[in-house]
């Protein structure tokens, strides 16, 4: 088996073989003049047309593979040699060798001809395969020149009147050592290993055929010129040419063609962004000389990083691309802009929506979040193609660890800049508990916290939590209420809840001390029940707006609110909230409230809807707060929580009657005016299509959990953009897209929400954890 030698070693081996061959020639003939001027003698063809051409072909012209063009040159050389013989009868096997050479020439030409003919005919394909195999195997220099070599030594050293068996044995042994065992090659390889143990260990790969930018090179390994080499993504290589000297790079991508392999090589840079280079190779000093020793644009695989000189090894080891090769995921593609980066996904790392990657802008690391991907195809040569993935990532900026805040990074990364996956961190239970108490969540698979930065804005600028049933909206709501209660000491929270999830025997007391909560029970506002069917008559005339118990209900709501705010049923002089109760829970379904309706000439009483009761509660809250001076910068005083908001403040096309439409408008007016008095709202809904957009549009902070309906996606697109809204159906459990002033997020971000088990003490069932 042949030894795999570098180009330099092949030349050395060829020179040694030629020297040995010349020594044998001089030993046999004893006359140097015959070596110089005896090329026309028939008895010398074993040297000139046999061994000499075998050596040149094997080590110089055809070191790995023979092409049809090589076979043509070889066969023509044999034919010319045979024709020029003086005594054709004196060469053993003359006719056979001539016919074989003509056959090689014929099939080589046929192969080239058929290559340019596009045909699906099976017979043509079979003929092409046969002609190619015959031409390249038989026309190989080792085979075709061996025929004339063996024939000539038999003819002139065995089949003669005075046979010279010793020389025959010497020449035959030389041929066996050259063709089958490559003895000199193995000796050279052994000595070079011993003598060059401190030199760079390399293996020839191929040639650079393109430079997409100063650091990104396209390399071709042609299997017809180079032996198939086991090369993997992440392998170190050297790229050598006049401009680079000998630069060190790493394989980042492979593209398989029919008879070739294309590699993408990214050159390594040091801490100063300078390309890591070896010392000038002596061959490049003769770059202007057309020499067989010259190999510009050559690319070699480095077999061991330890074979680098210490200074180069240190630079390679600390180079970002090499040291972080396990996290390398691709490089920036064309089409990126200041908001969004496109990169070709490479390497074995799995990526997914919400994942965090980073690259450099002006030398500074910048975070991006994955939001989408596409498959694409690139044509290569002929019918070869390359399929790949392009990932889309939105710019987040950089993370300020001191302030736990994402901050803007201006501009965009350079095309072909390497992109890395933010290293996944192993997070302990203790760390998760810490995060849950200091933040609302974190960037997925990281410890980068996303805290509530402005609790006042969370209230006064209104907040919405949107998502399908069972995705964790209530859990997020309770966590927000818990954090608001802990961070805004004077804040009063009013929950309008028709689900009873906020009741004292349900979930909210697991987040907020039950001693701070006042909740409706079945006897709520029973004092008004006796007036349910009252028809107000004055001077014999019935008045629907004064009928029923709605006026009395409004009065009782006001008294209840005053008692909750101040601990008394009237206004105190200092208007300071009492701190004995923090949360008031109203369930409108427990309030038996009626209103008058005119039917013909008569007035009857009818039950008020949830929407109408919600308006009364909201308006009475605002009326109380209007006793305080109005200010655009008013701190948060009261938060109204609308649980199942699509039932409490429905969209105009979802209302049951005109009264509900008027009620929704009234509630929206309260929310619009409330900010000046420290009033805000928290809107929770699973049906974005059915909630009043007048109210949703006033929500500055949004938490969007998994959403499927088109209306919800279209509405959220106004807040988070189409790219993020398209990820809504694929959000994982406990993930949300967050944006808004309360978190100081200038762009939407997919966050991993806290697990409730880390910030409550009770053990909850799996069903509790879902919603």
XYZ file of C-alpha atoms in Angstrom:
771
model
C 0.000 0.000 0.000
C 1.285 3.487 -0.876
C 2.333 5.816 1.899
C 0.357 9.083 1.957
C 3.064 11.717 1.435
C 3.035 15.477 1.279
C 4.099 17.136 -1.959
C 7.570 17.928 -0.622
C 8.098 14.356 0.526
C 6.879 12.980 -2.832
C 9.501 15.070 -4.623
C 12.216 13.815 -2.259
C 11.142 10.192 -2.814
C 11.104 10.706 -6.594
C 14.631 12.129 -6.528
C 15.892 9.176 -4.457
C 14.264 6.662 -6.819
C 15.746 8.441 -9.861
C 19.196 8.493 -8.255
C 18.882 4.784 -7.482
C 17.685 4.121 -11.031
C 20.639 6.040 -12.529
C 23.043 4.091 -10.298
C 21.568 0.808 -11.573
C 21.858 2.066 -15.163
C 25.519 3.011 -14.703
C 26.208 -0.293 -12.953
C 24.808 -2.219 -15.922
C 26.294 -0.184 -18.761
C 29.244 1.458 -17.025
C 29.163 4.487 -19.322
C 27.659 7.859 -18.371
C 27.598 8.917 -22.027
C 25.051 6.204 -22.759
C 22.761 7.754 -20.131
C 23.014 11.110 -21.884
C 23.081 10.081 -25.560
C 21.724 6.518 -25.595
C 18.015 7.320 -25.558
C 17.540 5.886 -29.079
C 18.849 2.396 -28.241
C 16.108 -0.208 -28.013
C 17.742 -1.884 -25.012
C 17.504 1.331 -22.993
C 13.710 1.770 -23.136
C 13.334 0.031 -19.781
C 15.006 3.104 -18.309
C 13.651 6.009 -20.370
C 10.160 4.748 -21.244
C 9.660 2.476 -18.253
C 11.051 3.190 -14.799
C 11.735 6.893 -15.382
C 8.098 7.563 -16.404
C 6.698 5.355 -13.636
C 8.526 7.496 -11.059
C 7.463 10.799 -12.601
C 3.868 9.659 -12.975
C 3.490 8.131 -9.528
C 5.077 10.920 -7.512
C 4.711 14.045 -9.630
C 2.013 13.902 -12.306
C -0.468 11.393 -10.868
C 0.163 11.045 -7.127
C -3.431 10.126 -6.272
C -5.652 9.559 -9.311
C -5.361 9.340 -13.072
C -7.708 11.378 -15.219
C -8.636 10.497 -18.802
C -6.306 13.286 -19.977
C -3.447 11.648 -18.054
C -4.271 8.319 -19.703
C -4.145 9.976 -23.156
C -0.663 11.405 -22.453
C 0.576 8.068 -21.105
C -0.797 5.983 -23.991
C 0.610 8.401 -26.612
C 4.044 8.214 -24.990
C 3.951 4.402 -25.196
C 2.716 4.406 -28.812
C 5.460 6.842 -29.908
C 8.085 4.753 -28.102
C 6.884 1.529 -29.732
C 6.760 3.031 -33.234
C 10.268 4.450 -32.871
C 11.857 1.072 -32.027
C 14.436 -0.154 -34.552
C 13.773 -3.836 -33.900
C 10.097 -4.173 -33.122
C 10.332 -7.954 -33.160
C 12.938 -7.811 -30.430
C 10.491 -6.459 -27.805
C 8.537 -9.182 -26.048
C 4.771 -8.545 -26.245
C 5.133 -5.671 -28.696
C 1.739 -6.213 -30.347
C -0.087 -6.673 -27.032
C 1.387 -3.465 -25.569
C 0.593 -1.515 -28.733
C -3.015 -2.734 -28.818
C -3.415 -2.020 -25.069
C -2.078 1.504 -25.537
C -4.405 2.126 -28.468
C -7.322 0.815 -26.412
C -6.429 3.173 -23.553
C -6.232 6.069 -26.020
C -9.573 5.136 -27.577
C -11.468 4.783 -24.290
C -9.907 7.944 -22.880
C -11.135 9.947 -25.874
C -14.523 8.218 -25.659
C -14.833 9.147 -21.991
C -14.212 12.809 -22.750
C -16.693 12.690 -25.628
C -19.452 11.015 -23.574
C -18.942 13.438 -20.693
C -20.217 16.267 -22.908
C -23.264 14.283 -24.013
C -26.265 14.492 -21.666
C -28.183 11.236 -21.967
C -30.447 9.142 -19.770
C -29.924 6.073 -21.964
C -28.800 3.188 -19.732
C -26.484 1.751 -22.373
C -24.744 5.095 -22.850
C -24.281 5.428 -19.081
C -22.853 1.910 -18.831
C -20.494 2.570 -21.756
C -19.353 5.824 -20.146
C -18.668 4.081 -16.821
C -16.743 1.266 -18.517
C -14.655 3.575 -20.689
C -13.797 5.804 -17.725
C -12.785 2.833 -15.558
C -10.697 1.246 -18.319
C -8.971 4.490 -19.255
C -8.110 5.559 -15.690
C -7.149 2.129 -14.356
C -5.197 0.688 -17.305
C -3.950 4.111 -18.426
C -2.475 4.846 -15.007
C 1.264 5.465 -15.254
C 2.062 2.613 -12.874
C 0.174 0.133 -15.066
C 0.843 1.221 -18.615
C 4.563 2.015 -18.142
C 4.996 -1.179 -16.138
C 3.945 -3.117 -19.258
C 6.813 -1.720 -21.301
C 9.238 -1.946 -18.351
C 8.571 -5.673 -17.728
C 8.554 -6.426 -21.472
C 11.884 -4.643 -22.011
C 13.816 -6.216 -19.089
C 12.575 -9.665 -20.161
C 13.508 -8.952 -23.789
C 17.007 -7.565 -23.149
C 18.086 -9.417 -19.985
C 16.285 -12.804 -20.162
C 15.286 -13.704 -23.733
C 18.734 -13.143 -25.276
C 21.569 -15.372 -26.414
C 23.492 -14.466 -23.225
C 20.880 -13.907 -20.433
C 21.941 -11.687 -17.540
C 19.851 -13.099 -14.678
C 21.442 -11.055 -11.819
C 20.590 -7.755 -13.534
C 17.136 -9.111 -14.347
C 16.561 -9.874 -10.670
C 17.849 -6.419 -9.638
C 15.583 -4.622 -12.112
C 12.578 -6.786 -11.262
C 13.134 -6.190 -7.526
C 13.437 -2.450 -8.146
C 10.096 -2.491 -9.968
C 8.348 -4.430 -7.168
C 9.714 -2.072 -4.507
C 8.632 0.936 -6.562
C 5.155 -0.152 -7.649
C 3.881 -2.392 -4.863
C 5.687 -1.574 -1.619
C 7.032 1.963 -2.059
C 10.003 1.144 0.150
C 11.713 4.515 -0.296
C 8.463 6.327 0.514
C 8.111 4.468 3.784
C 11.721 5.129 4.704
C 11.345 8.848 3.970
C 8.159 9.003 6.034
C 9.858 7.294 9.004
C 12.898 9.574 8.864
C 10.793 12.696 8.437
C 8.732 11.720 11.478
C 11.900 11.355 13.529
C 13.586 14.480 12.206
C 10.483 16.704 12.073
C 8.847 15.731 15.330
C 8.887 19.383 16.369
C 7.511 20.665 13.065
C 3.896 21.299 12.183
C 2.082 18.038 11.433
C -0.011 18.619 8.319
C -1.895 16.658 5.736
C -2.611 18.069 2.304
C -6.278 18.759 1.657
C -6.726 20.815 -1.487
C -6.673 24.350 -2.828
C -8.452 27.578 -1.959
C -10.711 28.498 -4.898
C -12.485 31.525 -3.519
C -12.336 34.259 -0.893
C -15.755 35.564 0.161
C -14.215 38.018 2.613
C -10.728 38.413 4.119
C -11.485 35.701 6.681
C -13.741 33.266 4.779
C -12.245 30.971 2.149
C -13.766 28.367 -0.140
C -11.583 25.276 -0.509
C -11.885 22.477 -3.055
C -10.824 18.877 -2.476
C -10.897 17.230 -5.888
C -10.963 13.453 -5.426
C -9.430 13.082 -8.869
C -6.358 14.997 -7.676
C -6.278 14.357 -3.961
C -6.903 11.320 -1.876
C -10.129 11.307 0.100
C -9.294 12.842 3.464
C -11.257 12.503 6.654
C -12.036 16.113 7.471
C -14.611 17.318 9.969
C -16.168 20.619 10.959
C -13.970 22.137 13.636
C -10.677 20.781 12.221
C -7.720 23.145 12.121
C -6.143 23.930 8.740
C -3.508 26.205 7.260
C -4.062 28.337 4.147
C -0.918 29.375 2.299
C -0.508 32.059 -0.352
C 1.396 35.257 -1.056
C -1.030 37.476 0.811
C -1.579 35.326 3.887
C 1.820 33.624 4.186
C 0.546 30.658 6.193
C -2.663 31.522 8.027
C -4.441 29.264 10.510
C -8.126 28.564 10.048
C -10.894 26.195 11.084
C -13.349 24.188 8.963
C -16.872 25.549 9.476
C -18.838 23.876 6.674
C -18.718 21.029 4.139
C -20.477 20.818 0.767
C -20.444 17.426 -0.930
C -20.279 17.311 -4.739
C -20.098 14.304 -7.055
C -16.307 14.003 -7.238
C -15.361 16.874 -4.981
C -15.738 18.236 -1.503
C -15.981 21.966 -0.903
C -14.989 23.316 2.477
C -15.608 26.696 4.023
C -12.599 27.799 6.053
C -12.780 30.639 8.550
C -9.410 32.151 9.441
C -8.693 32.578 13.140
C -7.899 35.966 14.626
C -6.160 36.869 17.863
C -7.369 39.192 20.617
C -6.491 42.193 18.447
C -8.496 40.820 15.489
C -5.297 40.141 13.533
C -5.145 36.962 11.431
C -3.058 34.270 13.130
C -0.151 33.468 10.773
C 2.797 31.123 10.763
C 6.260 32.352 9.747
C 6.815 32.941 6.008
C 7.161 29.647 4.159
C 10.406 29.520 2.150
C 8.598 28.394 -0.995
C 6.764 31.673 -1.224
C 10.038 33.545 -1.613
C 10.039 32.188 -5.160
C 6.417 33.082 -5.877
C 7.346 34.728 -9.157
C 9.115 31.612 -10.395
C 6.996 28.969 -12.133
C 8.259 25.979 -10.205
C 6.993 22.522 -9.426
C 7.904 23.269 -5.821
C 5.422 26.128 -5.696
C 1.948 25.455 -4.249
C 0.062 28.695 -3.876
C -3.373 28.718 -2.211
C -2.664 25.271 -0.762
C -4.731 24.153 2.212
C -3.533 21.572 4.680
C -5.166 19.886 7.627
C -3.315 20.324 10.915
C -3.177 16.898 12.566
C -2.489 18.191 16.068
C -2.691 21.598 17.695
C 0.289 20.561 19.818
C 2.493 20.615 16.707
C 2.165 24.407 16.446
C 4.962 26.564 17.861
C 4.080 27.623 21.393
C 3.297 31.228 20.476
C 0.936 30.145 17.666
C -0.607 27.421 19.811
C -1.410 29.975 22.520
C -3.054 32.309 20.007
C -5.090 29.488 18.421
C -6.223 28.158 21.810
C -7.521 31.564 22.886
C -9.025 32.490 19.510
C -12.772 33.001 19.897
C -13.796 30.807 16.973
C -11.601 27.892 18.050
C -12.157 28.093 21.802
C -15.927 28.474 21.281
C -16.223 26.075 18.334
C -18.676 23.925 20.300
C -21.058 26.922 20.389
C -20.453 28.091 16.802
C -23.738 28.006 14.870
C -23.026 29.870 11.631
C -22.134 33.179 10.062
C -24.048 36.317 9.128
C -25.818 36.098 5.755
C -26.692 38.834 3.301
C -30.044 40.508 3.972
C -29.364 41.372 7.619
C -30.382 44.821 8.816
C -30.141 46.921 11.977
C -33.066 45.091 13.609
C -32.736 41.556 12.306
C -29.826 39.254 11.579
C -29.886 36.378 9.101
C -27.281 33.683 9.515
C -26.553 30.383 7.840
C -26.978 27.635 10.415
C -23.884 25.428 10.545
C -22.419 22.934 12.967
C -24.113 20.324 15.088
C -25.770 22.632 17.621
C -29.543 22.494 17.696
C -31.265 25.852 17.747
C -34.906 26.772 18.296
C -37.239 29.737 18.568
C -36.474 31.890 21.571
C -32.858 30.758 21.773
C -30.161 33.363 22.338
C -27.202 33.775 19.983
C -24.588 36.484 19.732
C -22.161 38.043 17.293
C -20.051 41.187 17.270
C -20.940 44.707 16.198
C -17.893 46.988 16.101
C -16.017 44.373 18.120
C -18.611 44.203 20.911
C -20.749 41.163 21.603
C -24.416 41.708 20.796
C -27.302 39.424 21.750
C -29.933 38.247 19.272
C -33.027 36.095 19.756
C -34.026 33.385 17.280
C -37.518 33.899 15.915
C -37.752 32.121 12.559
C -35.967 30.005 9.980
C -36.038 28.997 6.317
C -34.594 26.266 4.163
C -32.710 27.322 1.039
C -30.766 25.705 -1.764
C -27.593 26.853 -3.467
C -26.552 25.542 -6.903
C -22.927 24.415 -7.014
C -21.444 22.776 -10.140
C -23.409 21.106 -12.914
C -26.358 19.443 -11.167
C -24.758 19.484 -7.710
C -26.645 21.466 -5.106
C -26.364 22.336 -1.443
C -29.338 22.648 0.910
C -28.991 24.653 4.094
C -30.898 26.512 6.805
C -31.074 30.253 7.356
C -32.032 31.456 10.824
C -33.694 34.807 11.560
C -32.814 36.529 14.815
C -33.962 39.851 16.284
C -31.413 42.143 17.909
C -31.726 42.465 21.674
C -28.607 44.544 22.310
C -26.302 43.822 25.211
C -27.099 42.795 28.776
C -26.150 45.183 31.551
C -25.415 42.782 34.414
C -25.253 45.526 37.012
C -28.713 46.891 36.229
C -30.139 43.579 34.913
C -31.309 45.304 31.768
C -31.110 44.862 27.992
C -29.596 47.941 26.368
C -29.406 49.012 22.753
C -26.419 48.305 20.542
C -26.361 50.489 17.440
C -25.830 49.360 13.828
C -25.513 45.822 12.414
C -22.870 43.058 12.235
C -20.571 42.625 9.269
C -21.563 40.008 6.721
C -19.906 36.607 7.359
C -19.252 37.464 11.020
C -19.315 34.267 13.103
C -22.406 33.638 15.225
C -22.316 31.729 18.511
C -24.984 30.089 20.618
C -25.197 31.709 24.031
C -23.782 29.018 26.255
C -26.520 27.078 28.017
C -26.094 27.390 31.734
C -26.764 24.754 34.340
C -29.040 26.560 36.770
C -29.370 25.344 40.359
C -32.639 25.301 42.266
C -31.277 28.015 44.574
C -30.500 30.257 41.605
C -33.984 29.749 40.163
C -35.498 30.713 43.512
C -33.337 33.851 43.528
C -34.393 34.751 39.977
C -38.086 34.201 40.750
C -37.932 36.686 43.611
C -36.011 39.376 41.735
C -37.387 39.055 38.182
C -40.475 38.078 36.227
C -38.419 35.652 34.133
C -35.180 35.229 32.191
C -33.955 34.845 28.659
C -34.518 31.179 27.674
C -31.801 28.741 28.822
C -29.777 31.528 30.446
C -29.543 33.242 33.826
C -30.034 36.696 32.274
C -32.903 38.071 34.330
C -35.768 40.202 33.008
C -37.064 42.074 36.064
C -39.921 44.516 36.417
C -37.994 47.798 36.327
C -40.881 50.211 36.916
C -43.773 48.916 39.025
C -45.583 52.240 38.815
C -45.673 52.013 35.007
C -46.883 48.420 35.258
C -49.999 49.891 36.889
C -50.521 53.387 35.504
C -49.653 52.545 31.905
C -51.821 49.426 31.992
C -50.797 45.818 31.382
C -52.322 42.950 29.410
C -51.798 39.186 29.714
C -52.994 37.307 26.638
C -52.985 33.602 25.865
C -55.029 30.484 25.342
C -56.797 28.595 28.120
C -54.549 26.605 30.453
C -51.260 28.200 29.390
C -50.441 29.917 32.714
C -52.079 33.366 32.573
C -53.452 33.215 36.117
C -50.128 32.024 37.483
C -48.399 35.014 35.866
C -51.155 37.328 37.137
C -50.774 36.130 40.721
C -46.994 36.535 40.518
C -47.376 40.105 39.248
C -49.850 40.899 42.050
C -47.463 39.417 44.591
C -44.560 41.525 43.302
C -46.720 44.660 43.144
C -47.838 44.125 46.730
C -44.217 43.701 47.839
C -42.802 46.652 45.899
C -45.583 49.280 46.091
C -46.464 49.549 49.760
C -49.457 51.875 49.351
C -50.952 50.218 46.249
C -54.523 48.993 46.490
C -55.572 46.145 44.198
C -59.159 45.618 43.053
C -59.850 42.319 41.302
C -63.030 41.891 39.288
C -63.161 38.106 39.089
C -65.982 35.934 37.806
C -63.939 32.713 38.020
C -63.553 32.548 41.828
C -59.838 31.786 41.324
C -59.022 34.806 43.489
C -61.247 33.742 46.370
C -59.880 33.127 49.858
C -60.216 29.366 49.523
C -58.521 29.245 46.119
C -55.187 30.375 44.632
C -54.509 34.045 45.400
C -53.869 33.502 49.157
C -50.903 31.297 48.161
C -49.234 34.449 46.801
C -50.559 37.200 49.072
C -51.302 36.830 52.765
C -55.013 36.159 53.177
C -55.160 38.713 56.033
C -54.607 41.403 53.417
C -57.474 40.221 51.188
C -61.154 41.098 51.299
C -63.358 38.956 49.056
C -67.031 38.731 48.195
C -69.061 35.862 49.511
C -72.604 34.703 48.735
C -74.034 37.497 50.909
C -72.203 40.273 49.082
C -74.309 43.475 48.976
C -77.462 41.681 50.144
C -78.606 45.003 51.592
C -79.738 46.036 48.109
C -81.641 42.855 47.314
C -84.988 44.115 48.633
C -84.956 46.928 46.077
C -84.306 44.639 43.090
C -87.869 44.971 41.693
C -88.440 48.599 42.676
C -90.083 50.785 40.001
C -89.476 54.483 40.604
C -92.695 56.472 40.103
C -92.916 60.256 40.390
C -96.167 62.115 39.718
C -97.561 58.953 38.227
C -94.682 58.661 35.782
C -92.310 55.704 35.739
C -88.550 56.445 35.444
C -86.423 53.557 34.131
C -83.085 55.207 35.001
C -84.102 55.387 38.673
C -85.806 52.011 38.825
C -84.238 48.838 40.137
C -81.460 48.956 42.734
C -78.617 50.238 40.544
C -78.418 53.602 42.353
C -78.341 51.884 45.712
C -75.690 49.465 44.375
C -73.516 52.363 43.282
C -73.830 53.894 46.741
C -72.905 50.640 48.469
C -69.939 50.130 46.136
C -68.675 53.606 47.005
C -69.018 52.940 50.745
C -67.264 49.593 50.335
C -64.413 51.158 48.388
C -63.973 53.958 50.923
C -63.820 51.397 53.686
C -61.240 49.391 51.697
C -59.130 52.451 50.875
C -59.325 54.361 54.142
C -60.861 52.013 56.704
C -63.974 54.218 56.999
C -67.067 55.003 54.957
C -66.171 58.621 54.243
C -63.109 60.571 53.108
C -60.401 61.267 55.690
C -58.823 64.696 55.705
C -55.346 63.451 54.788
C -56.613 61.056 52.074
C -53.975 58.508 53.147
C -54.721 54.884 52.347
C -54.956 52.500 55.274
C -52.589 49.545 55.194
C -54.711 46.898 56.886
C -56.173 45.564 53.613
C -54.427 45.498 50.224
C -56.642 43.452 47.898
C -60.394 43.687 47.305
C -62.012 40.963 45.206
C -65.379 41.578 43.572
C -67.380 38.872 41.845
C -70.146 40.637 39.879
C -72.060 37.386 39.570
C -72.732 37.527 43.324
C -74.130 41.050 43.103
C -77.919 41.055 42.585
C -78.239 44.347 40.747
C -81.165 45.496 38.589
C -81.972 48.367 36.299
C -85.148 49.740 34.800
C -86.125 49.061 31.203
C -89.007 50.678 29.398
C -91.338 48.280 27.595
C -93.998 50.207 25.753
C -95.537 52.579 28.335
C -94.370 50.519 31.294
C -91.067 50.091 33.079
C -89.816 46.738 34.275
C -86.664 45.743 36.145
C -84.005 43.483 34.659
C -80.711 42.121 35.997
C -77.635 44.120 35.122
C -74.932 42.341 33.132
C -71.341 41.689 34.231
C -70.229 44.448 31.895
C -72.550 47.035 33.470
C -71.525 46.115 37.039
C -67.872 46.356 35.989
C -68.488 49.899 34.743
C -70.048 50.955 38.056
C -67.138 49.562 40.089
C -64.582 51.203 37.776
C -66.324 54.576 37.768
C -66.647 54.663 41.552
C -62.932 53.931 41.912
C -62.078 56.830 39.604
C -64.484 59.194 41.397
C -62.709 58.532 44.693
C -59.271 59.022 43.177
C -60.378 62.294 41.592
C -60.238 63.788 45.083
C -56.460 63.702 44.607
C -54.732 66.290 42.379
C -54.270 65.126 38.805
C -50.736 64.697 37.461
C -49.203 62.955 34.462
C -46.479 61.640 36.775
C -48.782 60.379 39.474
C -47.536 57.279 41.238
C -49.642 54.145 41.194
C -52.459 54.160 43.747
C -55.004 51.615 42.542
C -54.871 48.670 40.132
C -58.072 47.180 38.695
C -57.642 43.574 37.563
C -60.066 42.441 34.855
C -60.017 38.639 34.977
C -61.731 37.058 31.939
C -61.755 40.552 30.452
C -63.512 39.408 27.286
C -66.628 38.984 29.471
C -66.198 42.160 31.496
C -65.169 44.567 28.714
C -66.148 42.850 25.433
C -65.583 44.205 21.943
C -68.549 46.080 20.450
C -69.457 43.201 18.126
C -69.525 40.752 21.054
C -71.951 42.636 23.346
C -75.430 41.307 24.063
C -77.216 44.681 24.100
C -76.762 48.413 23.751
C -76.405 48.731 27.507
C -73.255 46.618 27.420
C -71.811 48.697 24.597
C -72.352 51.862 26.644
C -70.904 50.144 29.732
C -67.721 49.119 27.887
C -67.263 52.679 26.650
C -67.656 53.919 30.219
C -65.047 51.505 31.560
C -62.651 52.408 28.731
C -63.103 56.086 29.627
C -62.158 55.315 33.236
C -58.953 53.549 32.140
C -58.096 56.373 29.735
C -58.492 59.082 32.401
C -57.211 57.042 35.311
C -53.460 57.419 34.760
C -53.534 61.043 35.903
C -54.873 59.885 39.260
C -52.661 56.822 39.732
C -55.260 54.346 38.447
C -54.332 51.541 36.093
C -55.539 48.163 34.916
C -54.367 44.603 34.423
C -56.302 42.905 31.632
C -56.309 39.101 31.383
C -58.022 37.332 28.509
C -57.893 34.198 26.398
C -59.994 35.698 23.617
C -58.205 38.670 22.142
C -60.801 38.917 19.379
C -63.630 39.453 21.885
C -62.126 42.089 24.167
C -62.534 45.821 23.691
C -59.666 47.120 21.577
C -60.202 50.568 23.084
C -58.967 49.107 26.362
C -56.282 46.809 24.950
C -54.777 49.670 22.957
C -54.134 51.517 26.217
C -51.967 48.677 27.572
C -48.314 49.674 27.345
C -46.919 46.449 28.825
C -47.848 43.169 27.147
C -47.273 39.555 28.126
C -48.293 37.379 25.168
C -48.395 33.659 25.879
C -49.309 31.010 23.328
C -51.975 32.278 20.901
C -53.516 30.501 17.928
C -56.324 32.725 16.626
C -55.591 35.053 13.727
C -57.293 38.027 15.381
C -55.056 37.731 18.402
C -51.959 37.424 16.235
C -52.985 40.387 14.084
C -53.633 42.582 17.107
C -50.339 41.636 18.757
C -48.512 42.258 15.492
C -48.999 45.988 16.144
C -47.039 45.626 19.390
C -44.442 42.980 18.674
C -44.150 42.894 14.875
C -45.032 40.151 12.416
C -41.878 38.128 13.059
C -42.573 37.724 16.763
C -46.329 37.290 16.279
C -45.604 34.319 14.015
C -43.871 32.588 16.939
C -46.929 32.848 19.206
C -48.396 29.422 18.275
C -45.066 27.686 18.964
C -44.214 29.220 22.344
C -43.274 26.590 24.894
C -44.861 26.129 28.314
C -44.021 28.980 30.685
C -42.795 31.197 27.858
C -44.153 34.594 26.897
C -43.329 37.434 24.561
C -42.873 40.492 26.762
C -42.593 44.142 25.829
C -43.262 47.443 27.502
C -42.196 50.298 29.709
C -42.529 48.360 32.956
C -39.579 46.142 31.996
C -37.742 48.850 30.050
C -37.847 46.598 27.004
C -37.508 48.643 23.854
C -38.223 45.600 21.695
C -40.217 42.381 22.195
C -38.401 39.513 23.924
C -39.328 35.874 24.412
C -38.785 35.156 28.098
C -38.900 32.031 30.229
C -41.386 32.743 33.001
C -40.723 31.672 36.575
C -42.062 28.385 37.841
C -44.589 29.024 40.597
C -42.963 26.471 42.903
C -40.029 28.839 43.364
C -41.991 31.754 44.807
C -44.847 30.170 46.778
C -44.621 27.853 49.730
C -47.542 25.553 49.111
C -47.229 22.445 46.999
C -49.546 22.852 44.053
C -51.021 20.133 41.947
C -50.170 19.807 38.277
C -53.570 21.212 37.420
C -52.847 24.339 39.471
C -49.541 24.787 37.738
C -51.144 24.817 34.305
C -53.374 27.790 34.957
